[in-house]
Amino acid sequence: MTEPTRASGIDAVFAARRAERKAPSAVWATFDRHGVTHRGASGTLGGDGADGAAPGPDTAYRIASCTKSFTATVLLALRDTGALDLDAPVTDWVPAFADVALPTADSPVPTLRMLATMSAGFPTDDPWGDRQESLTDEGLDALLRRGLSFDSVPGTAFAYSNLGYALLGRVVAEASGRPYREVVEQDVLAPLGLDSTGFTNDVPAAGGLAIGHRRVGDGWEPLPFSGPGAFSPIGGLFSTTDDLARWARWLGSAFDPDGEGDLDGILSRASRREMQQLQRFVPGLGAHPGGYGLGLFVEQHPDHGTIVSHSGGYPGFSAHMRWHPATGVGAVGFENATYAQVSVPITLALDGLLAETAAQGTGVGSRVRPWPETLAARDAVEELVLGGGEPGDWLAENIELDIPLERRRRTWGEAVESVGGLAPTSAEPLADDESKAPSHLVWRRAGSRGLLRFEIRLTPEAPPRVQTLTVRAETAH
């Protein structure tokens, strides 16, 4: 794919959005495993033209709940060193929670894992949680001692909870012996070189700071910034598109065999992959099925496979980061208006990027690379089915036990006849093979009246053998 194609796609999405006046300004970027591939911006930082400065890739915006991925990262880093146990009750680290009356007599005390996967039983708390950032630690303790309300028994259901991530921030501080913000700044931001990311509005961003706005009639009203506090772990960070793309690339590099091993000391590749695995299913998440991982949402796109993302919404700001772990292609975007939902254009843009990548053959999309043994089995199967060869020890014993080979041969012959015969066995299979896993392969061979479809699946042995072998005709209409 050429760079102009990528650029024109996402720029066109935001150009159309600009006419809808969703926010005074917007910034966006696309990236792959090697770095940022395109940057764009529109509007001015002042809502009604009071500040005519144009935003850019080094302008800082609040990233709001995208911060939760940073909180999950430092939590898992502490888990990996043995400083905490994800299955321990939150009361081990936040004693004030012991005063909370649980919803039923047999309810468990929420564990750190329940908090991290949004399943502690608390009600969804947007937009209340967004207004709690400056609460002190003492204020959070007082909130707990007054009691909490529960929507469900802890550990049984998903509900998006800012309170849960505020509690995790306290856990990080207690387990590390350092303030939460210091842990993130020293253990994550500094090693990754995220120099324009921070928790205060004096963050050193060369392109200045975007002011948040809300719509009032036909104009924009600027909003004050909240200061850092006990709820900063839910959404307190400011960042630029370049920095957030760098962050997303590092998370996604856990799936790249040639990923950035020199930075694995922040959090191991295994733990970063764990963050990006579905931990709690979310009914009605969006257009595609999925759920919550650890500080990240995980969706299953029917064409592209796994997509990882997180949105951020704060008074005056909207943020979204989104990437495709299989290829490392992703996009990030910010707008400085309440409820702007910049996730909409970023999602549309990434879908377009991935569709172009698949169409032009420059990425693997959701395709799986078969084992060499699977490809070798394909050749052996064709010799058995089409060449009249004899079975070898590459066939698992269940093949004969499930359907005797002579009966299979008759079925195969009928299928070949129904497609009008095939080209010589030395001809290459059609290129559009399919694999759901490295041990699985579907391929087709052309006949004069249709296609012959083969499917195999290999065993978990070493070396693996063929345990599923089906051949059927796909006749032309």
Short mmCIF file of C-alpha atoms in Angstrom, two decimals:
data_model
loop_
_atom_site.label_atom_id
_atom_site.label_comp_id
_atom_site.label_asym_id
_atom_site.label_seq_id
_atom_site.Cartn_x
_atom_site.Cartn_y
_atom_site.Cartn_z
CA MET A 1 0.00 0.00 0.00
CA THR A 2 1.32 3.42 -0.83
CA GLU A 3 1.47 6.17 1.74
CA PRO A 4 -0.81 8.54 -0.26
CA THR A 5 -3.54 5.89 -0.25
CA ARG A 6 -3.37 5.58 3.51
CA ALA A 7 -3.26 9.32 4.01
CA SER A 8 -6.16 10.10 1.70
CA GLY A 9 -8.37 7.56 3.45
CA ILE A 10 -8.12 8.85 7.00
CA ASP A 11 -7.90 12.48 5.90
CA ALA A 12 -11.12 12.07 3.92
CA VAL A 13 -12.87 10.59 6.95
CA PHE A 14 -11.91 13.59 9.09
CA ALA A 15 -12.67 16.08 6.31
CA ALA A 16 -16.24 14.80 6.20
CA ARG A 17 -16.43 14.96 9.98
CA ARG A 18 -15.16 18.55 10.03
CA ALA A 19 -18.35 19.68 8.31
CA GLU A 20 -20.35 18.27 11.24
CA ARG A 21 -18.54 20.57 13.73
CA LYS A 22 -18.03 17.83 16.28
CA ALA A 23 -15.19 19.74 17.97
CA PRO A 24 -13.10 22.90 17.56
CA SER A 25 -10.08 20.79 16.56
CA ALA A 26 -8.99 17.28 15.76
CA VAL A 27 -5.67 15.50 15.39
CA TRP A 28 -5.03 12.00 14.11
CA ALA A 29 -2.27 9.63 13.10
CA THR A 30 -1.81 6.19 11.61
CA PHE A 31 1.05 3.83 12.41
CA ASP A 32 2.51 0.44 11.72
CA ARG A 33 5.16 -1.64 13.47
CA HIS A 34 7.91 0.70 12.32
CA GLY A 35 6.46 4.05 13.35
CA VAL A 36 3.93 6.74 12.51
CA THR A 37 2.91 6.52 8.84
CA HIS A 38 0.72 9.61 8.56
CA ARG A 39 -0.29 12.65 10.61
CA GLY A 40 -3.22 15.01 10.19
CA ALA A 41 -5.00 17.85 11.96
CA SER A 42 -7.87 20.26 11.45
CA GLY A 43 -9.46 23.25 13.17
CA THR A 44 -7.99 25.64 15.69
CA LEU A 45 -7.38 25.20 19.40
CA GLY A 46 -9.72 28.06 20.36
CA GLY A 47 -13.38 27.13 20.25
CA ASP A 48 -14.68 30.27 18.53
CA GLY A 49 -11.51 31.56 17.00
CA ALA A 50 -10.11 33.22 20.13
CA ASP A 51 -7.00 31.11 19.68
CA GLY A 52 -6.30 30.63 16.01
CA ALA A 53 -3.37 28.26 16.61
CA ALA A 54 -3.56 25.08 14.61
CA PRO A 55 -3.07 21.74 16.40
CA GLY A 56 -0.50 19.21 15.31
CA PRO A 57 1.11 15.88 16.22
CA ASP A 58 2.93 17.50 19.13
CA THR A 59 -0.16 19.19 20.64
CA ALA A 60 -1.25 17.62 23.92
CA TYR A 61 -4.87 16.62 24.55
CA ARG A 62 -6.36 14.74 27.46
CA ILE A 63 -6.45 11.05 26.58
CA ALA A 64 -8.95 10.33 29.36
CA SER A 65 -9.71 6.61 29.78
CA CYS A 66 -6.91 5.54 27.47
CA THR A 67 -5.00 6.08 30.73
CA LYS A 68 -6.46 2.81 32.02
CA SER A 69 -4.05 0.87 29.81
CA PHE A 70 -1.15 2.56 31.63
CA THR A 71 -2.71 1.66 34.99
CA ALA A 72 -3.12 -1.97 33.91
CA THR A 73 0.50 -2.02 32.73
CA VAL A 74 2.00 -0.95 36.06
CA LEU A 75 -0.40 -3.28 37.91
CA LEU A 76 0.76 -6.27 35.86
CA ALA A 77 4.39 -5.24 36.23
CA LEU A 78 3.96 -5.43 40.01
CA ARG A 79 2.21 -8.78 39.63
CA ASP A 80 5.12 -10.08 37.58
CA THR A 81 7.64 -9.17 40.28
CA GLY A 82 5.55 -10.90 42.96
CA ALA A 83 4.60 -7.66 44.68
CA LEU A 84 0.88 -8.45 44.40
CA ASP A 85 -1.57 -11.17 43.46
CA LEU A 86 -4.36 -10.36 41.01
CA ASP A 87 -6.66 -12.79 42.80
CA ALA A 88 -6.19 -11.15 46.18
CA PRO A 89 -9.09 -9.13 47.63
CA VAL A 90 -8.83 -5.37 47.32
CA THR A 91 -9.02 -5.11 51.12
CA ASP A 92 -5.43 -6.43 51.27
CA TRP A 93 -4.31 -3.09 49.85
CA VAL A 94 -7.19 -0.68 50.56
CA PRO A 95 -8.27 -1.33 54.17
CA ALA A 96 -11.12 1.19 53.98
CA PHE A 97 -12.91 -1.15 51.58
CA ALA A 98 -13.56 -3.48 54.54
CA ASP A 99 -16.33 -1.08 55.58
CA VAL A 100 -18.20 -1.62 52.29
CA ALA A 101 -21.32 -3.76 52.69
CA LEU A 102 -21.38 -6.33 49.89
CA PRO A 103 -24.60 -6.92 47.92
CA THR A 104 -25.31 -10.46 49.22
CA ALA A 105 -24.23 -12.52 52.18
CA ASP A 106 -22.19 -14.82 49.93
CA SER A 107 -20.60 -12.11 47.77
CA PRO A 108 -16.82 -12.24 47.55
CA VAL A 109 -14.79 -9.15 48.25
CA PRO A 110 -13.80 -7.83 44.80
CA THR A 111 -10.36 -9.01 43.77
CA LEU A 112 -7.79 -6.99 41.85
CA ARG A 113 -8.59 -9.09 38.79
CA MET A 114 -12.29 -8.23 39.08
CA LEU A 115 -11.42 -4.54 39.29
CA ALA A 116 -9.05 -4.76 36.31
CA THR A 117 -11.62 -6.59 34.16
CA MET A 118 -14.54 -4.31 35.13
CA SER A 119 -16.39 -7.07 36.93
CA ALA A 120 -16.34 -5.95 40.58
CA GLY A 121 -20.11 -5.41 40.58
CA PHE A 122 -20.10 -1.60 40.65
CA PRO A 123 -22.54 0.32 38.46
CA THR A 124 -21.28 1.97 35.28
CA ASP A 125 -20.13 5.38 36.48
CA ASP A 126 -19.68 7.63 33.47
CA PRO A 127 -19.88 10.63 33.74
CA TRP A 128 -19.70 10.77 37.55
CA GLY A 129 -16.24 9.22 37.65
CA ASP A 130 -14.83 11.82 35.26
CA ARG A 131 -15.57 14.53 37.83
CA GLN A 132 -13.77 12.77 40.69
CA GLU A 133 -10.19 13.10 39.45
CA SER A 134 -9.05 15.62 42.06
CA LEU A 135 -10.44 13.61 44.98
CA THR A 136 -7.75 13.00 47.60
CA ASP A 137 -6.79 9.61 48.97
CA GLU A 138 -8.55 10.57 52.18
CA GLY A 139 -11.63 11.49 50.17
CA LEU A 140 -11.60 8.10 48.44
CA ASP A 141 -11.36 6.35 51.81
CA ALA A 142 -14.29 8.42 53.09
CA LEU A 143 -16.30 7.47 49.99
CA LEU A 144 -15.68 3.79 50.71
CA ARG A 145 -16.57 4.08 54.38
CA ARG A 146 -19.89 5.70 53.48
CA GLY A 147 -20.68 2.56 51.50
CA LEU A 148 -21.07 1.63 47.84
CA SER A 149 -23.90 0.45 45.61
CA PHE A 150 -23.66 -2.71 43.54
CA ASP A 151 -25.36 -3.66 40.28
CA SER A 152 -24.31 -7.30 40.52
CA VAL A 153 -22.51 -9.82 42.69
CA PRO A 154 -18.75 -9.21 42.32
CA GLY A 155 -17.19 -11.42 39.67
CA THR A 156 -20.38 -12.15 37.71
CA ALA A 157 -20.90 -9.36 35.16
CA PHE A 158 -19.18 -6.57 33.24
CA ALA A 159 -19.91 -2.92 33.99
CA TYR A 160 -17.53 -0.13 32.99
CA SER A 161 -16.15 1.19 36.26
CA ASN A 162 -13.96 4.22 36.84
CA LEU A 163 -14.12 3.58 40.58
CA GLY A 164 -12.52 0.18 40.01
CA TYR A 165 -9.49 1.71 38.29
CA ALA A 166 -9.19 4.42 40.95
CA LEU A 167 -8.90 1.60 43.48
CA LEU A 168 -6.25 -0.08 41.33
CA GLY A 169 -4.26 3.15 41.32
CA ARG A 170 -4.25 3.03 45.12
CA VAL A 171 -3.16 -0.62 44.99
CA VAL A 172 -0.25 0.31 42.71
CA ALA A 173 0.85 2.99 45.16
CA GLU A 174 0.63 0.71 48.18
CA ALA A 175 2.31 -2.27 46.52
CA SER A 176 5.16 -0.19 45.07
CA GLY A 177 5.66 2.15 48.02
CA ARG A 178 5.53 5.12 45.64
CA PRO A 179 2.77 7.45 44.45
CA TYR A 180 0.83 6.05 41.49
CA ARG A 181 1.78 8.94 39.20
CA GLU A 182 5.46 8.53 40.01
CA VAL A 183 5.29 4.83 39.13
CA VAL A 184 3.77 5.57 35.71
CA GLU A 185 6.15 8.46 35.01
CA GLN A 186 9.34 6.68 36.05
CA ASP A 187 8.57 3.08 35.06
CA VAL A 188 6.64 3.62 31.82
CA LEU A 189 6.74 7.13 30.36
CA ALA A 190 10.47 7.75 30.77
CA PRO A 191 11.73 4.38 29.44
CA LEU A 192 9.42 4.58 26.42
CA GLY A 193 10.45 8.16 25.67
CA LEU A 194 6.89 9.49 26.00
CA ASP A 195 8.23 12.93 26.82
CA SER A 196 5.04 14.79 25.90
CA THR A 197 2.81 12.66 28.13
CA GLY A 198 1.99 13.48 31.73
CA PHE A 199 -0.62 14.05 34.41
CA THR A 200 -0.61 17.85 34.61
CA ASN A 201 -1.54 20.59 32.15
CA ASP A 202 2.04 21.85 32.07
CA VAL A 203 3.05 18.71 30.15
CA PRO A 204 6.00 19.66 27.89
CA ALA A 205 4.32 19.35 24.50
CA ALA A 206 6.01 21.45 21.80
CA GLY A 207 2.69 22.07 20.05
CA GLY A 208 1.00 23.47 23.11
CA LEU A 209 -2.07 22.30 24.96
CA ALA A 210 -5.60 21.88 23.61
CA ILE A 211 -8.32 23.41 25.78
CA GLY A 212 -11.42 21.31 26.28
CA HIS A 213 -14.80 22.68 25.17
CA ARG A 214 -18.48 21.87 25.33
CA ARG A 215 -21.16 22.90 22.89
CA VAL A 216 -23.38 25.83 23.93
CA GLY A 217 -25.90 26.71 21.25
CA ASP A 218 -23.95 27.29 18.06
CA GLY A 219 -20.70 28.04 19.87
CA TRP A 220 -18.11 26.51 22.14
CA GLU A 221 -17.53 27.09 25.85
CA PRO A 222 -14.03 26.42 27.24
CA LEU A 223 -13.79 24.16 30.29
CA PRO A 224 -11.29 24.23 33.16
CA PHE A 225 -8.88 21.37 33.72
CA SER A 226 -9.28 19.15 36.76
CA GLY A 227 -6.12 18.56 38.76
CA PRO A 228 -4.56 15.17 39.49
CA GLY A 229 -5.74 13.12 42.45
CA ALA A 230 -7.01 9.73 43.53
CA PHE A 231 -8.96 9.24 40.30
CA SER A 232 -6.05 10.06 37.96
CA PRO A 233 -5.60 6.31 37.23
CA ILE A 234 -8.94 6.34 35.40
CA GLY A 235 -8.10 9.03 32.86
CA GLY A 236 -5.68 11.69 34.04
CA LEU A 237 -3.04 11.61 31.32
CA PHE A 238 -2.36 14.25 28.64
CA SER A 239 -0.58 13.10 25.48
CA THR A 240 0.10 13.78 21.81
CA THR A 241 -0.80 11.61 18.83
CA ASP A 242 2.87 10.80 18.27
CA ASP A 243 3.28 9.66 21.88
CA LEU A 244 0.04 7.69 22.00
CA ALA A 245 0.88 5.99 18.71
CA ARG A 246 4.24 5.08 20.24
CA TRP A 247 2.40 3.61 23.25
CA ALA A 248 -0.01 1.60 21.09
CA ARG A 249 2.86 0.32 18.93
CA TRP A 250 4.70 -0.90 22.01
CA LEU A 251 1.65 -2.73 23.33
CA GLY A 252 0.98 -4.27 19.92
CA SER A 253 4.62 -5.26 19.42
CA ALA A 254 4.04 -8.12 21.85
CA PHE A 255 2.56 -10.00 18.88
CA ASP A 256 5.47 -9.22 16.55
CA PRO A 257 8.18 -11.92 16.51
CA ASP A 258 10.69 -9.12 15.90
CA GLY A 259 9.20 -6.82 18.56
CA GLU A 260 11.06 -4.31 20.68
CA GLY A 261 12.77 -6.64 23.11
CA ASP A 262 14.95 -3.87 24.55
CA LEU A 263 11.83 -2.39 26.15
CA ASP A 264 10.34 -5.63 27.45
CA GLY A 265 11.70 -4.75 30.88
CA ILE A 266 8.80 -2.35 31.38
CA LEU A 267 6.34 -5.21 30.98
CA SER A 268 7.02 -8.58 29.38
CA ARG A 269 5.64 -9.49 25.98
CA ALA A 270 3.63 -12.28 27.64
CA SER A 271 1.94 -9.86 30.02
CA ARG A 272 1.26 -7.37 27.22
CA ARG A 273 -0.40 -10.13 25.23
CA GLU A 274 -2.42 -10.97 28.35
CA MET A 275 -3.71 -7.40 28.43
CA GLN A 276 -4.96 -7.84 24.87
CA GLN A 277 -6.87 -11.08 25.48
CA LEU A 278 -10.60 -11.04 26.18
CA GLN A 279 -11.03 -11.50 29.93
CA ARG A 280 -14.70 -10.54 30.30
CA PHE A 281 -17.32 -10.75 27.55
CA VAL A 282 -19.31 -7.54 27.01
CA PRO A 283 -22.79 -8.07 25.51
CA GLY A 284 -23.62 -5.47 22.90
CA LEU A 285 -20.11 -4.04 22.83
CA GLY A 286 -20.51 -2.67 19.32
CA ALA A 287 -20.65 -3.83 15.74
CA HIS A 288 -18.54 -6.90 16.54
CA PRO A 289 -18.46 -9.35 19.47
CA GLY A 290 -15.82 -8.79 22.09
CA GLY A 291 -15.17 -7.67 25.61
CA TYR A 292 -12.65 -6.27 28.06
CA GLY A 293 -9.08 -7.41 28.51
CA LEU A 294 -6.91 -5.66 31.10
CA GLY A 295 -7.18 -1.92 30.52
CA LEU A 296 -8.12 -2.52 26.88
CA PHE A 297 -11.13 -3.56 24.81
CA VAL A 298 -10.81 -6.56 22.49
CA GLU A 299 -13.09 -7.11 19.48
CA GLN A 300 -13.33 -9.86 16.89
CA HIS A 301 -13.78 -8.36 13.43
CA PRO A 302 -15.25 -10.88 10.95
CA ASP A 303 -12.77 -9.93 8.22
CA HIS A 304 -9.67 -8.78 10.08
CA GLY A 305 -9.62 -10.79 13.29
CA THR A 306 -8.66 -9.28 16.63
CA ILE A 307 -8.82 -5.52 17.07
CA VAL A 308 -7.62 -3.89 20.31
CA SER A 309 -8.74 -0.43 21.39
CA HIS A 310 -9.70 1.99 24.11
CA SER A 311 -11.66 5.22 24.05
CA GLY A 312 -11.36 8.19 26.32
CA GLY A 313 -14.03 10.72 27.20
CA TYR A 314 -13.48 13.55 29.68
CA PRO A 315 -15.17 16.92 30.08
CA GLY A 316 -14.03 18.75 26.94
CA PHE A 317 -12.13 15.86 25.32
CA SER A 318 -12.47 12.69 23.28
CA ALA A 319 -9.68 10.22 22.47
CA HIS A 320 -9.38 6.84 20.80
CA MET A 321 -6.55 4.42 20.06
CA ARG A 322 -7.03 1.32 17.95
CA TRP A 323 -4.79 -1.30 16.37
CA HIS A 324 -4.66 -4.67 14.65
CA PRO A 325 -2.22 -6.96 16.48
CA ALA A 326 -1.69 -9.29 13.51
CA THR A 327 -0.20 -6.55 11.32
CA GLY A 328 0.67 -3.76 13.76
CA VAL A 329 -1.44 -1.29 11.75
CA GLY A 330 -3.34 1.22 13.89
CA ALA A 331 -4.71 4.72 14.32
CA VAL A 332 -5.15 7.26 17.11
CA GLY A 333 -7.16 10.45 17.27
CA PHE A 334 -8.16 13.30 19.61
CA GLU A 335 -10.83 15.99 19.59
CA ASN A 336 -11.35 18.74 22.16
CA ALA A 337 -15.08 18.61 22.81
CA THR A 338 -17.27 16.74 25.27
CA TYR A 339 -19.00 13.68 23.78
CA ALA A 340 -17.26 14.18 20.41
CA GLN A 341 -16.79 10.39 20.00
CA VAL A 342 -13.64 10.47 17.92
CA SER A 343 -13.78 6.67 18.08
CA VAL A 344 -16.22 6.80 15.15
CA PRO A 345 -13.83 8.20 12.52
CA ILE A 346 -10.83 6.30 13.89
CA THR A 347 -12.75 3.01 13.66
CA LEU A 348 -13.88 3.81 10.13
CA ALA A 349 -10.36 4.80 9.11
CA LEU A 350 -8.74 1.66 10.51
CA ASP A 351 -11.33 -0.57 8.84
CA GLY A 352 -10.44 1.13 5.55
CA LEU A 353 -6.71 0.72 6.13
CA LEU A 354 -7.08 -2.97 6.87
CA ALA A 355 -9.34 -3.56 3.88
CA GLU A 356 -6.77 -1.88 1.60
CA THR A 357 -3.95 -3.83 3.21
CA ALA A 358 -5.73 -7.13 2.58
CA ALA A 359 -6.75 -6.17 -0.97
CA GLN A 360 -3.24 -5.13 -1.96
CA GLY A 361 -1.57 -8.09 -0.34
CA THR A 362 0.73 -6.00 1.85
CA GLY A 363 -0.44 -7.43 5.15
CA VAL A 364 -1.62 -10.70 6.53
CA GLY A 365 -5.01 -9.43 7.69
CA SER A 366 -6.64 -12.08 9.82
CA ARG A 367 -4.91 -14.89 7.90
CA VAL A 368 -3.03 -17.52 9.86
CA ARG A 369 0.27 -18.97 8.67
CA PRO A 370 0.04 -22.80 8.53
CA TRP A 371 2.78 -24.97 9.97
CA PRO A 372 5.29 -26.36 7.48
CA GLU A 373 3.91 -29.78 8.48
CA THR A 374 0.42 -28.63 7.48
CA LEU A 375 1.63 -27.58 4.04
CA ALA A 376 3.50 -30.87 3.66
CA ALA A 377 0.34 -32.74 4.63
CA ARG A 378 -1.53 -30.90 1.88
CA ASP A 379 0.76 -32.46 -0.72
CA ALA A 380 0.45 -35.91 0.85
CA VAL A 381 -3.35 -35.64 0.93
CA GLU A 382 -3.50 -34.68 -2.75
CA GLU A 383 -1.35 -37.68 -3.67
CA LEU A 384 -3.65 -39.93 -1.61
CA VAL A 385 -6.90 -38.51 -2.97
CA LEU A 386 -5.99 -37.73 -6.59
CA GLY A 387 -3.00 -39.90 -7.34
CA GLY A 388 -4.16 -43.14 -5.80
CA GLY A 389 -1.30 -43.16 -3.31
CA GLU A 390 -1.20 -45.25 -0.17
CA PRO A 391 -1.61 -43.86 3.35
CA GLY A 392 1.46 -43.38 5.46
CA ASP A 393 2.18 -42.74 9.11
CA TRP A 394 1.27 -39.09 8.50
CA LEU A 395 -2.38 -40.17 8.90
CA ALA A 396 -3.66 -40.44 12.47
CA GLU A 397 -5.28 -43.72 13.48
CA ASN A 398 -8.71 -42.15 13.85
CA ILE A 399 -8.96 -41.59 10.07
CA GLU A 400 -9.53 -45.32 9.39
CA LEU A 401 -11.55 -45.80 12.58
CA ASP A 402 -13.93 -42.91 11.88
CA ILE A 403 -14.58 -43.73 8.20
CA PRO A 404 -12.76 -46.65 6.56
CA LEU A 405 -10.35 -45.53 3.85
CA GLU A 406 -12.01 -47.54 1.08
CA ARG A 407 -15.33 -45.80 1.79
CA ARG A 408 -13.53 -42.46 1.74
CA ARG A 409 -11.96 -43.29 -1.63
CA ARG A 410 -15.38 -43.92 -3.18
CA THR A 411 -16.65 -40.59 -1.84
CA TRP A 412 -13.58 -38.78 -3.17
CA GLY A 413 -14.00 -40.32 -6.61
CA GLU A 414 -17.64 -39.17 -6.75
CA ALA A 415 -16.61 -35.65 -5.79
CA VAL A 416 -13.91 -35.52 -8.49
CA GLU A 417 -16.37 -36.79 -11.09
CA SER A 418 -18.99 -34.20 -10.11
CA VAL A 419 -16.56 -31.31 -10.84
CA GLY A 420 -15.62 -32.78 -14.20
CA GLY A 421 -12.19 -34.05 -13.29
CA LEU A 422 -9.10 -32.06 -12.31
CA ALA A 423 -5.91 -30.76 -13.84
CA PRO A 424 -2.79 -32.90 -13.33
CA THR A 425 -1.81 -33.28 -9.69
CA SER A 426 1.38 -31.33 -10.32
CA ALA A 427 -0.67 -28.14 -10.83
CA GLU A 428 -0.66 -25.69 -7.96
CA PRO A 429 -3.74 -25.42 -5.70
CA LEU A 430 -5.74 -22.21 -5.98
CA ALA A 431 -4.18 -19.35 -4.03
CA ASP A 432 -7.16 -18.55 -1.79
CA ASP A 433 -6.42 -21.13 0.91
CA GLU A 434 -7.80 -20.60 4.41
CA SER A 435 -6.44 -21.40 7.86
CA LYS A 436 -8.22 -20.95 11.18
CA ALA A 437 -5.09 -22.12 13.01
CA PRO A 438 -1.56 -23.22 12.05
CA SER A 439 -2.75 -26.83 12.27
CA HIS A 440 -5.69 -26.26 9.90
CA LEU A 441 -5.91 -25.75 6.13
CA VAL A 442 -8.62 -25.45 3.51
CA TRP A 443 -7.69 -25.33 -0.18
CA ARG A 444 -9.36 -25.90 -3.55
CA ARG A 445 -8.49 -27.37 -6.93
CA ALA A 446 -10.27 -26.42 -10.14
CA GLY A 447 -12.29 -28.79 -12.28
CA SER A 448 -14.24 -28.11 -15.48
CA ARG A 449 -17.59 -27.86 -13.65
CA GLY A 450 -16.60 -26.57 -10.21
CA LEU A 451 -14.07 -26.76 -7.43
CA LEU A 452 -12.86 -29.60 -5.26
CA ARG A 453 -12.56 -28.44 -1.66
CA PHE A 454 -10.04 -30.08 0.69
CA GLU A 455 -9.87 -29.56 4.45
CA ILE A 456 -7.37 -30.99 6.93
CA ARG A 457 -6.64 -30.55 10.60
CA LEU A 458 -3.54 -31.91 12.32
CA THR A 459 -3.14 -33.51 15.75
CA PRO A 460 -1.36 -31.94 18.77
CA GLU A 461 1.38 -34.62 18.57
CA ALA A 462 4.98 -33.99 17.62
CA PRO A 463 5.30 -34.52 14.76
CA PRO A 464 1.63 -33.77 14.03
CA ARG A 465 -0.49 -36.07 11.88
CA VAL A 466 -3.67 -35.55 9.85
CA GLN A 467 -6.73 -36.23 12.01
CA THR A 468 -9.42 -34.54 9.84
CA LEU A 469 -9.57 -35.11 6.08
CA THR A 470 -12.62 -34.04 4.08
CA VAL A 471 -13.01 -33.66 0.33
CA ARG A 472 -16.19 -32.39 -1.31
CA ALA A 473 -17.33 -30.81 -4.53
CA GLU A 474 -18.28 -27.16 -4.90
CA THR A 475 -20.05 -27.19 -8.25
CA ALA A 476 -20.54 -24.08 -10.38
CA HIS A 477 -24.04 -22.63 -10.66
#
